[in-house]
C-alpha cells in the first residue's frame, strides 16, 4: 500500500532489508585500575578512551552498583597516565566488551582483596566475611569495616589493577529495514521509515545502547545520502570543511524503531558483544538496497552510493 500511495504522488518507493553481522573486540588486552581513598571515594581508571560513547556513564554505574556506593562517590579518570599507564584505547566496539570486562575483574578482585584484609582485622577466616552495602561484615558478629577504612589502613590509598584479553572476537548481528521515496524530477531521496533489531549480547544500559544505535544508523544513512570525500583532477580536496562536506541534519533522519534480542556471549564475563558500529553496519546496506529497489522501477539496474540528488537524477535520465 505505501508503494502504491507513493507512486500516486509521483514518487518512486523502495524498501531495503539487510541482515548484518560484524566482528568486534578482537584478542587484544585492555586494563583497569580501581583506587579506593580513605574518604571512601572510588577512582576508576579504564584503559579505554572515551570519545563520545559515554564510557564514563556506563563504567561508573557498573562500579557504583558492584561496590554498592553512591554514584557521586565514583570518580572517573581516562587518558591520565598517572592513573593508568597503559590501555587499549578506543575502537572496534571494545569499550564495554574488553575494558568493561577488565573493570569487572578489577571490581571482583577488589572485593576479594578486601575480604582478606577484613578477615585479618576481624581475626576470622575469609569465609566468615561478606561484602554488602559498601562494606565488609563478619557473619554472626557485629564487626564492620568500610572501603574507606580499609584504604586508610593501607596508607590512604588502596589500589587493584586487572586486565582482560578476549580469546577471540565477538559478533554483534542484526536486521535493518529501510524505506525511501525518490522524487524523479529532482533526484531527492527521502528516508520515510527505518527499523532495526540488534543482538549486541547482554544489554546492561538500554538507554545507552539505543543512543549508540541511533548514532550509528545516522552515520550510515549520512554516508548513503552524500557523506563522501571529493578531490579535483590535481588531487586537491574539495570537501575540506563542513561548508562542502555533506553531513545529515536531524530533518534528514526518519523516526527510528529499535529493538534488541539479547543473546549473551560466553567470550567475556559480562556477556556483551559491542554496539559502537552495529548501527552503521546495517544502515548502509539497508539504505543502498532501498534506493536500488526504488530506482529499479524506473529501469535503473546499477547504482552506487552516495545517493545525492544530482547522481540519482543523472541515473534516472540515463
Short mmCIF file of C-alpha atoms in Angstrom, two decimals, residues 20-26 48 53 55 59 62 88 90-101 164 166 168-174 176 197-205 208-214 216 259-282:
data_model
loop_
_atom_site.label_atom_id
_atom_site.label_comp_id
_atom_site.label_asym_id
_atom_site.label_seq_id
_atom_site.Cartn_x
_atom_site.Cartn_y
_atom_site.Cartn_z
CA UNK A 20 24.22 -7.91 9.06
CA UNK A 21 26.99 -9.32 11.24
CA UNK A 22 30.32 -7.86 12.26
CA UNK A 23 33.47 -8.89 14.07
CA UNK A 24 34.20 -6.79 17.17
CA UNK A 25 36.61 -6.57 20.08
CA UNK A 26 39.30 -8.99 18.93
CA UNK A 48 39.61 2.75 27.01
CA UNK A 53 30.44 6.87 23.60
CA UNK A 55 32.01 5.17 28.85
CA UNK A 59 31.53 2.19 33.65
CA UNK A 62 28.96 -0.50 36.90
CA UNK A 88 43.88 -0.50 24.50
CA UNK A 90 39.08 3.30 21.70
CA UNK A 91 37.94 1.28 18.71
CA UNK A 92 36.41 -1.93 17.47
CA UNK A 93 33.36 -1.79 19.78
CA UNK A 94 35.67 -2.85 22.60
CA UNK A 95 34.76 -0.28 25.26
CA UNK A 96 32.42 -2.40 27.33
CA UNK A 97 33.40 -5.75 25.85
CA UNK A 98 37.10 -5.56 26.78
CA UNK A 99 37.67 -2.52 29.02
CA UNK A 100 34.40 -3.17 30.83
CA UNK A 101 35.41 -6.79 31.40
CA UNK A 164 41.22 -8.80 30.22
CA UNK A 166 39.43 -11.92 24.76
CA UNK A 168 38.56 -14.32 20.07
CA UNK A 169 36.27 -11.67 18.60
CA UNK A 170 32.55 -11.43 19.27
CA UNK A 171 29.90 -11.00 16.60
CA UNK A 172 27.12 -8.42 17.01
CA UNK A 173 24.39 -9.00 14.43
CA UNK A 174 21.02 -7.68 13.45
CA UNK A 176 17.71 -3.48 9.42
CA UNK A 197 16.65 -5.22 15.74
CA UNK A 198 20.17 -5.90 17.04
CA UNK A 199 21.77 -8.66 19.08
CA UNK A 200 24.55 -6.89 20.97
CA UNK A 201 24.70 -9.52 23.68
CA UNK A 202 23.67 -8.64 27.22
CA UNK A 203 22.18 -5.14 27.38
CA UNK A 204 23.48 -3.51 30.56
CA UNK A 205 22.26 0.01 29.84
CA UNK A 208 22.99 3.99 26.06
CA UNK A 209 22.52 1.08 23.65
CA UNK A 210 19.64 2.93 22.00
CA UNK A 211 21.78 6.07 21.75
CA UNK A 212 24.67 4.16 20.19
CA UNK A 213 22.34 2.58 17.64
CA UNK A 214 20.75 5.92 16.78
CA UNK A 216 25.45 4.51 14.18
CA UNK A 259 14.64 -3.38 19.33
CA UNK A 260 17.22 -5.72 20.84
CA UNK A 261 17.42 -9.50 21.01
CA UNK A 262 19.75 -10.46 23.85
CA UNK A 263 21.96 -13.47 23.17
CA UNK A 264 24.74 -13.21 25.78
CA UNK A 265 28.19 -14.37 24.69
CA UNK A 266 30.47 -16.58 26.77
CA UNK A 267 33.57 -14.80 25.39
CA UNK A 268 33.66 -12.29 28.26
CA UNK A 269 32.32 -12.18 31.83
CA UNK A 270 29.71 -9.53 31.00
CA UNK A 271 28.12 -11.38 28.10
CA UNK A 272 28.30 -8.28 25.88
CA UNK A 273 29.16 -8.10 22.17
CA UNK A 274 29.66 -4.39 21.47
CA UNK A 275 27.35 -1.85 19.89
CA UNK A 276 29.52 1.03 18.63
CA UNK A 277 29.43 0.18 14.93
CA UNK A 278 26.32 -2.01 14.84
CA UNK A 279 24.03 0.73 13.53
CA UNK A 280 26.35 1.75 10.71
CA UNK A 281 27.00 -1.82 9.55
CA UNK A 282 23.32 -2.40 8.83
#
